[in-house]
Coordinates of C-alpha atoms in Angstrom, one line a residue:
X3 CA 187.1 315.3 156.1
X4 CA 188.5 313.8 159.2
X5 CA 191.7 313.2 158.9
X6 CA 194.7 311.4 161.7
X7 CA 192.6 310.2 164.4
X8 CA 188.6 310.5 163.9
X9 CA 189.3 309.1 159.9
X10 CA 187.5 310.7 157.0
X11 CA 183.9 312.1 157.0
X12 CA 183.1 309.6 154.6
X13 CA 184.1 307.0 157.2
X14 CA 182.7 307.6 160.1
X15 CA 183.2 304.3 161.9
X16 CA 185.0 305.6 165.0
X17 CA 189.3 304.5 164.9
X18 CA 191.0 302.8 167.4
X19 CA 191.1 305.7 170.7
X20 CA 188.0 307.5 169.5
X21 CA 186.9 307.5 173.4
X22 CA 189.9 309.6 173.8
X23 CA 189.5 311.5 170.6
X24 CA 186.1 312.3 171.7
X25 CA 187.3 314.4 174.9
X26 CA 189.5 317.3 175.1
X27 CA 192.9 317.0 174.1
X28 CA 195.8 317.7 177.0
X29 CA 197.4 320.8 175.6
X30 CA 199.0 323.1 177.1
X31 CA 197.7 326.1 176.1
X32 CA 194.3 324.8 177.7
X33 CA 196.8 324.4 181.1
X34 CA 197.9 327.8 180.6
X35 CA 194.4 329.7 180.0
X36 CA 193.5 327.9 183.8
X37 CA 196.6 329.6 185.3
X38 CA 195.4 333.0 184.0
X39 CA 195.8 335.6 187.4
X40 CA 192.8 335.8 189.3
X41 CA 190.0 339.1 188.2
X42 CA 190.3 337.9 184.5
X43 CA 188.0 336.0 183.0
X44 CA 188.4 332.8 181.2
X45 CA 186.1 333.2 178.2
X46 CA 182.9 331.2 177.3
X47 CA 182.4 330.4 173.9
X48 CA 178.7 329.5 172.5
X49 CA 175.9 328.4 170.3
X50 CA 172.4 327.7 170.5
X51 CA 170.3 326.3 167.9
X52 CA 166.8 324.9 168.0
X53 CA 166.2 321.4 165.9
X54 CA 162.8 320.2 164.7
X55 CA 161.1 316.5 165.1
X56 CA 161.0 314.6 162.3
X57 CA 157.7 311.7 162.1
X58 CA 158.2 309.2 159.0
X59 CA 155.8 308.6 156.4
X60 CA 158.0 305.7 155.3
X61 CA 159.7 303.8 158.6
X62 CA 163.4 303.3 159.5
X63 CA 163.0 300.0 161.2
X64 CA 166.4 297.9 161.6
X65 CA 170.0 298.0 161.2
X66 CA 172.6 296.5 159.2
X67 CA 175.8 298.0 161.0
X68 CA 174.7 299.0 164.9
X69 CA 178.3 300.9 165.4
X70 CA 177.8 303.0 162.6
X71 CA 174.2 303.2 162.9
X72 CA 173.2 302.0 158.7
X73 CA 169.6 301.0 158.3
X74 CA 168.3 298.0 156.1
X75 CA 165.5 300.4 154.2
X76 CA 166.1 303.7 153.6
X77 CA 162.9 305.6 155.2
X78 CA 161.5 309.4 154.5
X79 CA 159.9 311.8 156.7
X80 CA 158.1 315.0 157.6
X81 CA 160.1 317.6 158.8
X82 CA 157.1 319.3 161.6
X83 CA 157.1 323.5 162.7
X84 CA 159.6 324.3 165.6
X85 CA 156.7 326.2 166.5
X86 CA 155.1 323.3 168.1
X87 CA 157.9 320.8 168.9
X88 CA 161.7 322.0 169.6
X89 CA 164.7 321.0 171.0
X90 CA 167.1 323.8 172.3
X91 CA 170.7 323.3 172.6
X92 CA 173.6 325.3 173.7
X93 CA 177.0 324.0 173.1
X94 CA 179.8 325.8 174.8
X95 CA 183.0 325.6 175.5
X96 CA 185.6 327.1 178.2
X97 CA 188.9 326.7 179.7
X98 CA 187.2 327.6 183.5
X99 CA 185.0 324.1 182.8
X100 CA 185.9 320.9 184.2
X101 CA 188.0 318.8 182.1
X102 CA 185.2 316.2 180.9
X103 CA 182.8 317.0 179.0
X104 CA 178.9 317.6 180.0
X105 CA 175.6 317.3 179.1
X106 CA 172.5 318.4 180.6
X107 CA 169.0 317.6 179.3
X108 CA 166.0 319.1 180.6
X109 CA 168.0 320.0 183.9
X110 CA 169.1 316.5 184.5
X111 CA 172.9 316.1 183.9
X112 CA 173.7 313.0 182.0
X113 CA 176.4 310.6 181.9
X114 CA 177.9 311.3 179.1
X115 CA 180.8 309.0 179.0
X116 CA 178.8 306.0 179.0
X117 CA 177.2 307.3 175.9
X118 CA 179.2 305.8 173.1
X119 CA 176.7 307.4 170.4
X120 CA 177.3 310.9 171.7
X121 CA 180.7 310.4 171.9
X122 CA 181.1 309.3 168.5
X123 CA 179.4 312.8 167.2
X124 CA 181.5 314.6 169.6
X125 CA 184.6 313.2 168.6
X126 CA 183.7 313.6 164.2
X127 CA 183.2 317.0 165.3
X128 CA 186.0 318.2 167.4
X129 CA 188.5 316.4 164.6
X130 CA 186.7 318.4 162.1
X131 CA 187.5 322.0 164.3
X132 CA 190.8 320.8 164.8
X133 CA 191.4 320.6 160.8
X134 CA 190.0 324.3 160.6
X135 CA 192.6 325.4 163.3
X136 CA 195.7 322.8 161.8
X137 CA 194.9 324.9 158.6
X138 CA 194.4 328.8 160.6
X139 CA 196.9 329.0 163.5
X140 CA 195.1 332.3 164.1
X141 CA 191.8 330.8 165.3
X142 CA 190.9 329.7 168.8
X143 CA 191.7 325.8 169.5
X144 CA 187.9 325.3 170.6
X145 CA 188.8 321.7 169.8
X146 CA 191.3 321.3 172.9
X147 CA 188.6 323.2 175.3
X148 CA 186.0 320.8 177.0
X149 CA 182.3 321.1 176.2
X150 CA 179.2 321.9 178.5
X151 CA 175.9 321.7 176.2
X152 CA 172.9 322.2 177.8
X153 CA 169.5 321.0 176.1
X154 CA 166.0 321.3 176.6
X155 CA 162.8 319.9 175.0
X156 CA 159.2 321.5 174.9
X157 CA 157.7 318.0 174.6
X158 CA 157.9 314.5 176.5
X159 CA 161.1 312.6 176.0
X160 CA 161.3 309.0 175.0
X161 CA 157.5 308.9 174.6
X162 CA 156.8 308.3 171.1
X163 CA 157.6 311.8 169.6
X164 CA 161.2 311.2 168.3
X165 CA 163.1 313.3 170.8
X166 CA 166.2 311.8 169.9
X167 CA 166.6 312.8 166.9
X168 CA 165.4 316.4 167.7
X169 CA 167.8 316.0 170.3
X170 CA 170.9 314.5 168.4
X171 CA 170.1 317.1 165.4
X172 CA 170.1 320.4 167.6
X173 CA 173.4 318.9 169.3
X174 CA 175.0 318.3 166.1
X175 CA 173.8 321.4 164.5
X176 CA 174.9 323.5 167.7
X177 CA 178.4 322.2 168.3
X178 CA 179.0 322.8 164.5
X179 CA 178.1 326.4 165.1
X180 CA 180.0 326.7 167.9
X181 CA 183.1 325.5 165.9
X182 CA 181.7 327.5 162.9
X183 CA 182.6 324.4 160.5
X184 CA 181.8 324.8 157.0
X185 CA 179.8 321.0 156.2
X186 CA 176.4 321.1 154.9
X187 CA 173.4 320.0 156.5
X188 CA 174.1 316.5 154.4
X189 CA 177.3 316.4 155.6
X190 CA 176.7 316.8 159.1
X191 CA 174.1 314.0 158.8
X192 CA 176.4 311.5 158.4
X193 CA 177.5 312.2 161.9
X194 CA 173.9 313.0 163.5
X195 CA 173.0 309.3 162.2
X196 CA 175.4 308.1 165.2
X197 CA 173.6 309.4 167.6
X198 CA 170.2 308.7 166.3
X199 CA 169.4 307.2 162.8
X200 CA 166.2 309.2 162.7
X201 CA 168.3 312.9 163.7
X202 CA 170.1 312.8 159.9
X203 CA 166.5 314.0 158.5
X204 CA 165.8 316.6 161.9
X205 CA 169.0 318.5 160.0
X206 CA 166.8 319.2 157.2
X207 CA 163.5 321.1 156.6
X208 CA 160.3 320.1 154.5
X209 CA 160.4 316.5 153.0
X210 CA 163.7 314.5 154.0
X211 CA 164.7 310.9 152.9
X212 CA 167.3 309.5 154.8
X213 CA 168.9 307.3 152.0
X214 CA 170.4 303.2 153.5
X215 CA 173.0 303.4 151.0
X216 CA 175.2 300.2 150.1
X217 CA 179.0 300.7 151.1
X218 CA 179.7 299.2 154.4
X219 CA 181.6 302.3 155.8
X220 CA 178.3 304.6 155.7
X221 CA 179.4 307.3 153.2
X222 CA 176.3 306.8 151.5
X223 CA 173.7 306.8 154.1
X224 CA 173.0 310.1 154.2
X225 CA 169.7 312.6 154.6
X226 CA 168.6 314.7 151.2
X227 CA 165.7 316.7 151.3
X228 CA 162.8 315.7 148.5
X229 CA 161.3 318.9 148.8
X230 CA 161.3 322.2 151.0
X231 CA 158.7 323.4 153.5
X232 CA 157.7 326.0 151.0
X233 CA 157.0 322.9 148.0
X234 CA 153.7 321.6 150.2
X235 CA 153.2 323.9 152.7
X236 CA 149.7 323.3 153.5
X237 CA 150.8 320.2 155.3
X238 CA 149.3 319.9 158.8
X239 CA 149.6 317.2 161.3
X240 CA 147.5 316.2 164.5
X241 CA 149.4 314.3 167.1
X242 CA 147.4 312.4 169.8
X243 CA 149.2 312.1 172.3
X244 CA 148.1 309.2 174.1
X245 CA 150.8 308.6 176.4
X246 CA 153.8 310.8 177.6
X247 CA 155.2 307.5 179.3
X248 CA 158.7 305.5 177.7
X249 CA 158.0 302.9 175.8
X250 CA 158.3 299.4 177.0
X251 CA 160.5 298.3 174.5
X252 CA 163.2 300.4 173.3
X253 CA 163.5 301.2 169.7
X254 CA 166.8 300.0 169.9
X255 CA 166.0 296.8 171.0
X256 CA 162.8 296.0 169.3
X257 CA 165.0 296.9 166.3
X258 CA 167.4 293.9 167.2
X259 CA 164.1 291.2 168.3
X260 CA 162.7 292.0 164.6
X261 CA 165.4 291.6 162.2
X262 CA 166.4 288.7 164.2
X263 CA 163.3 287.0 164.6
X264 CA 160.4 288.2 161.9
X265 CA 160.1 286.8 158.5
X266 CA 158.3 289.8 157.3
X267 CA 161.0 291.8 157.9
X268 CA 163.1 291.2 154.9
X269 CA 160.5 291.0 152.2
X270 CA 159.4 294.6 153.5
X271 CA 162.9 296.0 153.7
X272 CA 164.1 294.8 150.3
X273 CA 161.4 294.8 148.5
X274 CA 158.5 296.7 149.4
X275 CA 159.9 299.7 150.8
X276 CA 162.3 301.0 147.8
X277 CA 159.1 300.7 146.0
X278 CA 156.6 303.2 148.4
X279 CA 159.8 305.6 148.5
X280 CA 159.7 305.9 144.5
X281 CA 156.1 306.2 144.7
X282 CA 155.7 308.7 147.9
X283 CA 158.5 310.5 146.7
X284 CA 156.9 311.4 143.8
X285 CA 153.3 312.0 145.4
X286 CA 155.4 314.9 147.5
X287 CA 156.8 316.3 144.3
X288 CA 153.0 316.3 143.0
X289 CA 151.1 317.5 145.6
X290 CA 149.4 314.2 145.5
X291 CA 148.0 314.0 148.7
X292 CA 145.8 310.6 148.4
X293 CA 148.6 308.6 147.3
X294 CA 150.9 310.2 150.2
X295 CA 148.2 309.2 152.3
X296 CA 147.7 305.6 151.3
X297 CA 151.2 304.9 151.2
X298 CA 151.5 306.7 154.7
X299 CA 149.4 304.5 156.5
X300 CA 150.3 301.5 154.4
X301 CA 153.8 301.5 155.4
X302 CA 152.3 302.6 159.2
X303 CA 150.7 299.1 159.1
X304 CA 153.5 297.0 157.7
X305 CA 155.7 298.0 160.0
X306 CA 153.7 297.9 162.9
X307 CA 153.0 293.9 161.3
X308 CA 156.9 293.4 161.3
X309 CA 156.7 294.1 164.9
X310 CA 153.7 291.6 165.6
X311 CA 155.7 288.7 163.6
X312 CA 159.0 289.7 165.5
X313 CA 159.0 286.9 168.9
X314 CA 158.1 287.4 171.5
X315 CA 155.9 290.3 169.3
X316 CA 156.1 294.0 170.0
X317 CA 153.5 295.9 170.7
X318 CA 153.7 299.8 170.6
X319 CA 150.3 300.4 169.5
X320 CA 147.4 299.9 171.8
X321 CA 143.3 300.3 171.9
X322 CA 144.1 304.1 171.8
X323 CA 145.7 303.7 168.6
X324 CA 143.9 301.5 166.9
X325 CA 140.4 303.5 168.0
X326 CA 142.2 307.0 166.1
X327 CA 142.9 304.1 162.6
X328 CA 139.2 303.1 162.8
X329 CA 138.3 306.9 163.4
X330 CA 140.5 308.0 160.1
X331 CA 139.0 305.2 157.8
X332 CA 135.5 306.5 159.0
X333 CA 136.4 309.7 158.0
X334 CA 137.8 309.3 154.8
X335 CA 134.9 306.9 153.9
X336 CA 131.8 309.8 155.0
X337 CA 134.2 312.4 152.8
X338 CA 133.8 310.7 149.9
X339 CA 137.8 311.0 149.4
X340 CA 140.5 310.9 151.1
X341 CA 141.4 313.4 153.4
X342 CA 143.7 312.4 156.7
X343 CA 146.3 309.8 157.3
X344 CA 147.6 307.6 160.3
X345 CA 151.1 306.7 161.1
X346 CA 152.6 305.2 164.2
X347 CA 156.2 305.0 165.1
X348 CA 157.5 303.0 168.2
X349 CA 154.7 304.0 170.0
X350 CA 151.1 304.6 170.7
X351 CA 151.2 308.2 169.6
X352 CA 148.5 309.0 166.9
X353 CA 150.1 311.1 163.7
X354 CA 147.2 312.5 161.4
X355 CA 148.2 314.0 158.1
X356 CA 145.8 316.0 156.4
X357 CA 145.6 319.1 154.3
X358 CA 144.6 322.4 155.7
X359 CA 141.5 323.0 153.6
X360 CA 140.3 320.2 155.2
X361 CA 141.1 321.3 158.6
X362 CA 136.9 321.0 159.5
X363 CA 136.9 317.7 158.3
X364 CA 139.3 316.2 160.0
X365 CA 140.7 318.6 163.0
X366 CA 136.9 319.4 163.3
X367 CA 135.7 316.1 163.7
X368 CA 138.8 315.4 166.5
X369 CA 137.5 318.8 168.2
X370 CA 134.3 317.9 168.2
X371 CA 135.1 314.1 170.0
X372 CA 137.3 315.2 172.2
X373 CA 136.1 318.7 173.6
X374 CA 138.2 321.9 174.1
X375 CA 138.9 320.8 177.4
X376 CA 141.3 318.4 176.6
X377 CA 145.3 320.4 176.7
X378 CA 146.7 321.2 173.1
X379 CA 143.6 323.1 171.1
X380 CA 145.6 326.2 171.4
X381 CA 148.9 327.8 169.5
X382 CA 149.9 328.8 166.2
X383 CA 147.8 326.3 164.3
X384 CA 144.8 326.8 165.9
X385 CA 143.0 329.4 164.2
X386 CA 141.6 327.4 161.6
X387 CA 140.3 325.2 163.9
X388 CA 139.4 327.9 166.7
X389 CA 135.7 329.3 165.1
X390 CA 134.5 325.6 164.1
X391 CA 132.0 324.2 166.2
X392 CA 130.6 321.4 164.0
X393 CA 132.1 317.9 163.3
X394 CA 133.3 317.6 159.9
X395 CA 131.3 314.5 159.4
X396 CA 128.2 313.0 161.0
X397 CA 129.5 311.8 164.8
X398 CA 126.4 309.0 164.0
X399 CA 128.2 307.6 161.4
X400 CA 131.6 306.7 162.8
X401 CA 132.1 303.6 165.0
X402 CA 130.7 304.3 168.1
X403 CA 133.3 302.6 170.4
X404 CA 136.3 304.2 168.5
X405 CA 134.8 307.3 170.0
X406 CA 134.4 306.5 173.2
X407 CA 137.9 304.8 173.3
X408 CA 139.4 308.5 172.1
X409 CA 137.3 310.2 174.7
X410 CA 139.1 308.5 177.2
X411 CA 142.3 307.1 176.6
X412 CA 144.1 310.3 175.4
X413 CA 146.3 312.7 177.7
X414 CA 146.0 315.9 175.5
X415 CA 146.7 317.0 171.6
X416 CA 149.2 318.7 169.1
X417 CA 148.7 320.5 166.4
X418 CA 151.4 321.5 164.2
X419 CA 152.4 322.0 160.2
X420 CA 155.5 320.8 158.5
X421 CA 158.5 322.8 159.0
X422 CA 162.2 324.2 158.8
X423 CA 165.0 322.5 159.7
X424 CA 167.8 323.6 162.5
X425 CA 167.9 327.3 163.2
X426 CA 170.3 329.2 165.0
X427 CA 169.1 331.6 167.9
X428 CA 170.7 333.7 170.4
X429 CA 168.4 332.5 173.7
X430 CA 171.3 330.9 175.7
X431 CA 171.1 327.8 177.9
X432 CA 174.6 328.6 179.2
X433 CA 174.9 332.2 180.6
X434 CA 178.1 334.2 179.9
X435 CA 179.9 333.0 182.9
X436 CA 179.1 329.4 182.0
X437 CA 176.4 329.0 184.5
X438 CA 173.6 326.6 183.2
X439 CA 170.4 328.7 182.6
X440 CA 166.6 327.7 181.5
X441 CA 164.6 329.0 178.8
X442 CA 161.1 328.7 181.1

């Protein structure tokens, strides 16, 4: 609950002063600890947790409150390994730091107080800390001491691989460790969904939907998980990577263009997407991976058709990505079944979802187009790919120029698995001291 202030947790739209409720309160036992004599140390308080991407099966594509951050469809996702794709964040806290809060990403500081989405999530969680301490005049006031978090990715930001909600989860996640609050992962995804709709589902492991919900104050719109990691874990994923670059349109703004503009968008939103997340939610419970996989690339394609019919239209896939679409029909068609499955979000990334006991099929068949030489046929979710030398279906038979399209229009690969949601770690980005540190 947030209570005075910041609200409730159930209401999250940020009160009147939330810029102020979102830094450090004045008080003067935070005056005091800065007077301490000289050859004592001012202690460092911190956290560090790592925070998985999240790629959607079902697309969150529009809002219907921009403050709070509420979709129009409620979307669902695949939670992928941390041992491919991680953000790490430390979130510390001091009275030897400057009064303002920081943030440093990738060893770039950022201006955080121009950032009304991370100070929204800063300010839910420090009013939640200051309820622990109202109610245990014993423990530190963390609350009144200002914040340095340090973050780090192990993949290109803005590019098409949802870094921000990695990045908003493992923030979230690491500040609530840091003030050791008690709120569930459900909880706390009310207030990730500030900072990034998408980061509500990177709190989570395994399956997640991220539910729209109905009341206008966003108590509702919240991120379940359908099913664990351990439910389907034979899951595998193979991003292409075709471009590390940011997009050309944000997501935020091609967001606005097609809700304003398409007249697709509302017959997907209300009526076509409650329907696949019955259906794909139930294909997860099953282990029904042809239906997953039709409904995968279906909704892939409707979105990416909301985007066409928004104006001016919005393009975020590209010959790249529409050579890897004609390469997974092909593929599907020589199995005889079905056996992979695209999806795209705001970007010309390639997702492939496929099972691992068809790993020659379809990782094969990539392997085999692309060559070893191209970067990413290496880490944990190689091996079953490492000893196979053949394509999983005659090279022949596929479309000739969707080959040579892949051959050269990608930059390098991913392979990965779903996954577990946040974890927390004891690698430090912020040293004892306070100093800023890197995990390379």
């Amino acid at each position: 609950m947030l209570r005075e202030t910041c609200g409730q947790l159930g209401r999250l739209r940020p009160p009147p002063g939330w810029l102020e409720c979102s830094r450090p309160p004045p008080l003067k036992e935070v005056k005091d600890a800065r007077k301490r004599k000289t050859g004592v140390a001012t202690p460092v308080f911190r956290a560090s947790t790592t925070a998985p991407v999240n790629i959607a099966v079902i697309k969150y594509w529009g809002k219907r409150d921009a403050t709070l951050n509420l979709p129009t469809n409620s979307s669902l996702s695949v939670t992928l390994s941390q041992r491919s794709l991680r953000t790490l964040t430390t979130a510390s806290c001091s009275a030897a730091y400057p009064a303002v809060d920081e943030l440093t990403l990738n060893g770039n500081p950022q201006d955080i107080q121009s950032s009304k989405r991370t100070l929204a999530c800063l300010a839910n969680l420090r009013a939640l800390r200051q309820e622990i301490e109202k109610a245990d005049s014993s423990l530190p006031k963390l609350s009144a001491l200002p914040l340095r978090i340090v973050s780090e990715n192990n993949f290109p930001t803005a590019a098409g691989l949802a870094s921000s909600a990695a990045g908003f989860a493992a923030l979230v996640r690491a500040v609530a460790d840091l003030y050791q609050l008690p709120q569930s992962p459900t909880d706390l995804s009310r207030i990730a969904r500030q900072g990034s709709g998408s980061a509500c589902r990177s709190l989570m492991g395994g399956y997640v939907a991220w539910r729209a919900g109905e009341l206008a104050d966003g108590s509702d719109s919240l991120a379940e998980e359908v099913a664990p990691q351990s439910h389907w874990p034979e899951m595998r994923a193979l991003i292409l990577v075709v471009s590390a670059e940011k997009k050309d349109v944000p997501s935020t703004t091609g967001m606005q263009t097609t809700v304003a503009t398409s007249e697709l968008f509302s017959t997907r939103a209300n009526a076509i997407v409650p329907a696949r997340m019955t259906a794909i939610e139930t294909a997860i419970q099953n282990r029904d991976f042809p239906t997953f996989a039709e409904i995968t690339m279906r909704d892939s394609n409707g979105f990416h058709a909301t985007c066409l019919d928004s104006w001016p239209p919005i393009f975020y896939m590209n010959d790249v990505s529409r050579a890897a679409v004609r390469l997974v029909h092909d593929i599907n068609n020589l199995a005889g079944r079905t056996v992979c499955a695209y999806t795209f979000d705001a970007g010309p990334n390639a997702v492939i979802y496929y099972l691992e006991k068809d790993s020659s099929l379809v990782a094969g068949t990539f392997k085999a187009i692309l060559g070893t030489a191209l970067e990413g046929w290496s880490g944990p979710f190689y091996e079953p790919v490492k000893n196979i030398t053949d394509s999983g279906v005659p090279l022949d038979q596929v479309d000739s120029r969707a080959v040579d399209v892949l051959k050269s229009g990608l930059s390098r690969v991913i392979l990965t698995a779903v996954g577990e949601g946040p974890v927390s770690v004891q690698s430090h980005l912020v040293g004892e001291k306070g100093e800023i540190l890197s995990s390379s």
